[in-house]
Short mmCIF file of C-alpha atoms and ligand atoms in Angstrom, two decimals:
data_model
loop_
_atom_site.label_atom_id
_atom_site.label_comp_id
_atom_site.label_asym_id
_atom_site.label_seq_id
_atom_site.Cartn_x
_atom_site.Cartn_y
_atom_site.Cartn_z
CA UNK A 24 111.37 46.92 28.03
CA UNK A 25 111.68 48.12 24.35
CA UNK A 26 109.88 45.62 21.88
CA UNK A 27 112.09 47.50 19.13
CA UNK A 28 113.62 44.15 17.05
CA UNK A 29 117.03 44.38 16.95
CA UNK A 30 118.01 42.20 13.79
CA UNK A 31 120.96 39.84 13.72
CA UNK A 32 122.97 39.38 10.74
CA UNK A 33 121.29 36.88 8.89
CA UNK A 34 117.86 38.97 9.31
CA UNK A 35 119.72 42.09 8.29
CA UNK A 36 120.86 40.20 4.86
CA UNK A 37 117.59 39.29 4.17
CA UNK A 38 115.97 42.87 4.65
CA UNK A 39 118.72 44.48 2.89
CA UNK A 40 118.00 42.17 -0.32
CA UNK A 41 114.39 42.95 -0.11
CA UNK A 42 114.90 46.51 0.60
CA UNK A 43 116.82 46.55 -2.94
CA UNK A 44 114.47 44.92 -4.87
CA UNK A 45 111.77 47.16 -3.37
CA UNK A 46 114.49 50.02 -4.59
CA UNK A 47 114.28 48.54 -8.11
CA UNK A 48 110.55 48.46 -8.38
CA UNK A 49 110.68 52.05 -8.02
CA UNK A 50 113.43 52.13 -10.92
CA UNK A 51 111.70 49.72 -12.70
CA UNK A 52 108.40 51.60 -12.79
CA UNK A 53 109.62 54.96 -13.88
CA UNK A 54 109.57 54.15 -17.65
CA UNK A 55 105.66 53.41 -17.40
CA UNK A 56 104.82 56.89 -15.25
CA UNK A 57 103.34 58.93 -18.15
CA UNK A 58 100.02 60.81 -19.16
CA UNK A 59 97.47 58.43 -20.23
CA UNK A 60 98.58 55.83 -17.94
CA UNK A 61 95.98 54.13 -15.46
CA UNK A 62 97.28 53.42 -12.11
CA UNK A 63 95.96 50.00 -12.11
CA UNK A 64 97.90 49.72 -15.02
CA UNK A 65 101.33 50.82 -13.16
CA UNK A 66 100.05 48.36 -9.99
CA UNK A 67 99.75 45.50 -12.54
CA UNK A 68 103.46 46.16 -13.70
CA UNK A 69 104.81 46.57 -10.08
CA UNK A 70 103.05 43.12 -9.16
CA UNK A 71 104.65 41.20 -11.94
CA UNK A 72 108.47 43.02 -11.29
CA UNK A 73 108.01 41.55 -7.75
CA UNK A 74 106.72 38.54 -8.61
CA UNK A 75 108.98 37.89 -11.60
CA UNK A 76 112.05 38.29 -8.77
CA UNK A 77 110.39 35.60 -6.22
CA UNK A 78 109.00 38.08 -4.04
CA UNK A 79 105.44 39.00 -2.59
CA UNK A 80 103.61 42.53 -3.01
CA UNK A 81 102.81 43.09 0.89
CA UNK A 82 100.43 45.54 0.42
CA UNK A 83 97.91 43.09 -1.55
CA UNK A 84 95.31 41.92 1.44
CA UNK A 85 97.26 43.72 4.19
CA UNK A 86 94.59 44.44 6.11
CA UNK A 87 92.19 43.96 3.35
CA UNK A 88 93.98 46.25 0.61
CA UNK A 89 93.02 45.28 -2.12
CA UNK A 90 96.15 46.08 -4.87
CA UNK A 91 99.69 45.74 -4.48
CA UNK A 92 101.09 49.22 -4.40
CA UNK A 93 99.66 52.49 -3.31
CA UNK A 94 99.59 55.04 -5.82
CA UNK A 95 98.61 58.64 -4.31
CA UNK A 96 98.12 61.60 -6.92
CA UNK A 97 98.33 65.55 -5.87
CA UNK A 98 96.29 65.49 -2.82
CA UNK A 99 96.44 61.89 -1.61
CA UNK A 100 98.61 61.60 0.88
CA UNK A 101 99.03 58.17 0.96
CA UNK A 102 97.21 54.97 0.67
CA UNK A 103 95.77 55.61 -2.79
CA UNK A 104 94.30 52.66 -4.23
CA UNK A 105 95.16 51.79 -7.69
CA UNK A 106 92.32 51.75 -10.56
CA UNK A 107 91.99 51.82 -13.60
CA UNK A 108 89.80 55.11 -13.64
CA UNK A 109 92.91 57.12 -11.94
CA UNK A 110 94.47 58.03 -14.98
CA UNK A 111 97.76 60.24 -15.29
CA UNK A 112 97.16 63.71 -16.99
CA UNK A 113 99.79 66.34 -17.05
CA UNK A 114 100.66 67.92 -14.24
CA UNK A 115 99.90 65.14 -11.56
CA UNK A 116 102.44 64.50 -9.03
CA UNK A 117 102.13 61.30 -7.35
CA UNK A 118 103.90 58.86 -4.77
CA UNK A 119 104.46 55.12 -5.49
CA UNK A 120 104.80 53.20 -2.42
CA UNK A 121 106.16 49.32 -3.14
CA UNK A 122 106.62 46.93 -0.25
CA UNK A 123 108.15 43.54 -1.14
CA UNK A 124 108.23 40.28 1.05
CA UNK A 125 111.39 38.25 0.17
CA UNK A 126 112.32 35.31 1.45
CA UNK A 127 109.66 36.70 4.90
CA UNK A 128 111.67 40.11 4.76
CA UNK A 129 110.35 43.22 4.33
CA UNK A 130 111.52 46.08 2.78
CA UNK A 131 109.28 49.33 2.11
CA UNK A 132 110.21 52.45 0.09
CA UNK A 133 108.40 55.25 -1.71
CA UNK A 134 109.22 57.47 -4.45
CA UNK A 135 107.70 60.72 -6.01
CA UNK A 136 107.16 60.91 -9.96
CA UNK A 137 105.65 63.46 -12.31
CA UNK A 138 103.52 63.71 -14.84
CA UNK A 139 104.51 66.27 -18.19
CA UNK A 140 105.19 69.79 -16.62
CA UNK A 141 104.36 70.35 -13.17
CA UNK A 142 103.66 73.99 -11.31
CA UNK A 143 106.38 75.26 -9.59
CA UNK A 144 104.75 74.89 -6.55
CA UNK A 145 104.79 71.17 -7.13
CA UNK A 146 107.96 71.34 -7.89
CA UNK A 147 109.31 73.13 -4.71
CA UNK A 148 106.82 70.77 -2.35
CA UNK A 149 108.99 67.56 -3.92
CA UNK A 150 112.27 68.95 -3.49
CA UNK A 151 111.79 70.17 0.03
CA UNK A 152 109.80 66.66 0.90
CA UNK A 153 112.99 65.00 -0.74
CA UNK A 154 115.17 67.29 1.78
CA UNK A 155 113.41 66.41 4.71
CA UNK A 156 113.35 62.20 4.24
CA UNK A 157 117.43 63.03 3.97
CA UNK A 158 117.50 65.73 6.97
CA UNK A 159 115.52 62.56 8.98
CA UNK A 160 118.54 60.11 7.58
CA UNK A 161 121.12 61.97 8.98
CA UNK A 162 119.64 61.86 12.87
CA UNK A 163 120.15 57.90 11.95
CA UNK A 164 123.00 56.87 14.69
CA UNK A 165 123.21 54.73 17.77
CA UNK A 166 122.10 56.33 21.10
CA UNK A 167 120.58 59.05 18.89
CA UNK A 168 116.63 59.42 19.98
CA UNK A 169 113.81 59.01 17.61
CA UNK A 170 112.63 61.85 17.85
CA UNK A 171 115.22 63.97 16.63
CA UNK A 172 114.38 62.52 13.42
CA UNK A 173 110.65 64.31 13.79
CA UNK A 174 112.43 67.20 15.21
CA UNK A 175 114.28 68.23 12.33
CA UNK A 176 112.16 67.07 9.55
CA UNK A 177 109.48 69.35 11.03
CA UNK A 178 111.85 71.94 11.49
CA UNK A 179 112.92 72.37 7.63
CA UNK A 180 109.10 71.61 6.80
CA UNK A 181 107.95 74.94 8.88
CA UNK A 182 110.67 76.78 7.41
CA UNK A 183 109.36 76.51 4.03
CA UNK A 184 105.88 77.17 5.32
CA UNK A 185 105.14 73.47 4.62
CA UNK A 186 102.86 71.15 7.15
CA UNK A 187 103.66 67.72 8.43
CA UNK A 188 101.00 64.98 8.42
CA UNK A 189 100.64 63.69 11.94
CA UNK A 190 98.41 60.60 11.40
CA UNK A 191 100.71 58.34 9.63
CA UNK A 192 104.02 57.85 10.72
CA UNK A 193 107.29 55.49 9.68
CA UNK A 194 107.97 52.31 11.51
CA UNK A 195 109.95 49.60 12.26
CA UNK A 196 110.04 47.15 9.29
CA UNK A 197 111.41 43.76 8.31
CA UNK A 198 110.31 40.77 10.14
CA UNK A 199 106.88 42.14 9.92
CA UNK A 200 105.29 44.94 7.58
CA UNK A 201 104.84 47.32 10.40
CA UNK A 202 106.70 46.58 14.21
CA UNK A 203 107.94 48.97 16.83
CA UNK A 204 108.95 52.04 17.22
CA UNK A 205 106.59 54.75 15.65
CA UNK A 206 108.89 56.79 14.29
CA UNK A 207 106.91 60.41 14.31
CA UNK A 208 107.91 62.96 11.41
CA UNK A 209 106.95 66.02 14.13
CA UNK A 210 108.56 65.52 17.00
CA UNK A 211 109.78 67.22 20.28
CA UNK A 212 114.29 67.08 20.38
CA UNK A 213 115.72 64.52 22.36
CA UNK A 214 112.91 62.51 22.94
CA UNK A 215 111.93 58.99 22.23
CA UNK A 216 113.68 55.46 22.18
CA UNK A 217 117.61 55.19 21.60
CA UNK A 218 118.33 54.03 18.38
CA UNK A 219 120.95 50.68 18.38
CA UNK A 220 122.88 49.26 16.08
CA UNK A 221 120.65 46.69 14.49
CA UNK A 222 117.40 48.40 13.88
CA UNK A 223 116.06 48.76 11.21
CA UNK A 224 112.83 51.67 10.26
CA UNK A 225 111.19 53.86 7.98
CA UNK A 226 111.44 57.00 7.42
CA UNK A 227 108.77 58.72 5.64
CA UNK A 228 107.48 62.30 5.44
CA UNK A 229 104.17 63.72 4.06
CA UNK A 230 104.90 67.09 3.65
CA UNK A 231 101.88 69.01 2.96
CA UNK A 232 101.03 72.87 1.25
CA UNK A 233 98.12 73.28 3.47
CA UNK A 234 97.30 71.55 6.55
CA UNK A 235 98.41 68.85 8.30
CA UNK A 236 95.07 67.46 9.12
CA UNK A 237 94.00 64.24 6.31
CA UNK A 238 90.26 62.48 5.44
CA UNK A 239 90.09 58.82 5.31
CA UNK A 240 87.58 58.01 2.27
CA UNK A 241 85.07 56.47 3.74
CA UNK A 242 83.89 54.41 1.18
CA UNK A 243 87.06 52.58 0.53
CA UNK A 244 88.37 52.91 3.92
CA UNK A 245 91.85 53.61 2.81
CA UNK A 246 92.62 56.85 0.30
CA UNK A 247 93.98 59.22 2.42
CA UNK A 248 93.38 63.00 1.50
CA UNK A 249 94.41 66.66 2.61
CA UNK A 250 91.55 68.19 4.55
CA UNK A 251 92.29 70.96 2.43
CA UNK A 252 92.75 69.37 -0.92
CA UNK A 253 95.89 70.83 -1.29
CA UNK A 254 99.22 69.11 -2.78
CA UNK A 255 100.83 66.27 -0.73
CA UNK A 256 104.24 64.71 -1.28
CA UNK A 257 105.94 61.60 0.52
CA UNK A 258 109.42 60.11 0.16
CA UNK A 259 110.43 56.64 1.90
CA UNK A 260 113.47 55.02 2.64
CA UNK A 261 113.88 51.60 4.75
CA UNK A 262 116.82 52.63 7.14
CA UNK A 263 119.74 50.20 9.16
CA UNK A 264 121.67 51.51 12.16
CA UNK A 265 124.59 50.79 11.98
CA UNK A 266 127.54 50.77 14.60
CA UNK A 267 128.68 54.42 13.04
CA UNK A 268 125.41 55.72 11.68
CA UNK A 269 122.93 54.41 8.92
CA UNK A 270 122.89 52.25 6.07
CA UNK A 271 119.87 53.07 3.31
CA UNK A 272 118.96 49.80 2.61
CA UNK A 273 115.81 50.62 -0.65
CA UNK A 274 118.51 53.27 -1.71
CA UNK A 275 119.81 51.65 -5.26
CA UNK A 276 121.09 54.67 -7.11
CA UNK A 277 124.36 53.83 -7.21
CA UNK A 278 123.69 50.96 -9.14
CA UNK A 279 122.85 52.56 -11.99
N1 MF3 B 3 103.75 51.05 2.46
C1 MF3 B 3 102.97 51.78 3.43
C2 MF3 B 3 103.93 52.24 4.49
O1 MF3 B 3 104.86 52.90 4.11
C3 MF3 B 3 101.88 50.96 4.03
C4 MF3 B 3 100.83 50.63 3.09
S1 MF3 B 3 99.65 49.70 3.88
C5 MF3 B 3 98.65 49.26 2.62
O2 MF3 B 3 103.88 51.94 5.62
F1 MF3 B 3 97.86 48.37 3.08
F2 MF3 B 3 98.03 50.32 2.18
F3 MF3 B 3 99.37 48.77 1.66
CO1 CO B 4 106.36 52.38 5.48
CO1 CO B 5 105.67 52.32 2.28
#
């Protein structure tokens, strides 16, 4: 038996409006993402958005976290704690990851933003990261199997001579932060669980220059680093099947 949640329509409503406010964090924070900037700082300014809109920061004690975002810069893949000694210098590329709880729904999305000028190494790494989150979006359609989604995004990642990061994966989201399925960002073609209408996941790549292979800091237990300190990037997008294909449900760029 699959213990993937298939969400009826009032649980669907209530994702989809904290899926968009999670999109508008993002938004929201972009005007704050410069040099100088602490991280702690940014984390401070997500907490209030959320808060200010009735909603709760999931990440804050998840499993003992202790902030309400993660904030990863160059390296990090993900999981980077915010502090007030991480401060933005030109150059830095980094992922904000918001997750709000509205209402007890979930939604959970992740963005890349830069710092000044970046390399164009940096620059190439985003876009292609960027491309494979969509390439993953477009597998997104009943009876289609999870693991095409892997399947292609690792695909397009090889072809660019980029690595995919193995150890964290996307996931069902909504009624809790993290439910069935796994969904893998390498993965072998037709394999995996049939997606159905009503489901609702992540996807979200970590695309790496180097290896695939990450550290866990093991003083904080969380920041999450290439083996090979090379540059990371990660986009996230909290995804509905629908009866035809998918509905983006953090994606609010059309409101603006
Ligand atoms: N938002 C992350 C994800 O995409 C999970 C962060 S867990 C935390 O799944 F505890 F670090 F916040
Ligand atoms: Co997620
Ligand atoms: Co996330």
């Amino acid at each position: 038996m699959s213990k993937i949640i298939i969400k009826n329509q009032e649980q669907i409503e209530g994702i989809r409006k904290s899926s968009k406010l999670a999109g508008e964090v993002l938004k929201y924070i972009a005007q704050y993402v410069k040099e100088g900037v602490n991280t702690e700082y940014l984390d401070n300014k997500i907490e209030e958005f959320i808060r200010d809109h009735n909603a709760i920061p999931a990440p804050l004690n998840y499993h003992g976290f202790p902030k309400s975002s993660c904030i990863s810069l160059n390296e990090v893949v993900c999981h980077g704690i915010p502090s007030s000694k991480t401060i933005l210098k030109p150059g830095d590329i980094l992922n904000i990851d918001v997750t709000t709880i509205l209402d007890g729904y979930f939604g959970d999305t992740s963005n890349m933003f830069t710092v000044g000028e970046i390399s164009d190494k940096a620059k190439k790494l985003i876009k292609a990261t960027k491309h494979c989150l969509n390439l993953g979006i477009e597998q997104v359609k009943p009876e289609n199997r999870f693991g095409n989604i892997g399947f292609v995004i690792a695909r397009y990642a090889h072809s660019k001579g980029y690595s995919v990061v193995y150890e964290f994966c996307g996931h069902g989201v909504g009624i809790e932060f993290h439910e069935e399925p796994q969904v893998d960002h390498i993965a072998r073609k037709n394999t995996g669980e049939k997606m159905k209408p009503g489901m609702i996941f992540t996807i979200e790549p970590m695309i790496n220059i180097g290896r695939a292979k990450v550290n866990i800091n093991q003083e904080d237990g969380w920041t999450a680093t290439t083996i090979d300190n090379k540059l990371s990037a990660q986009f996230e997008h909290t995804i509905l099947v629908t009866n035809n294909g998918y509905e983006i449900l953090t994606d609010v760029s059309d409101e603006y």
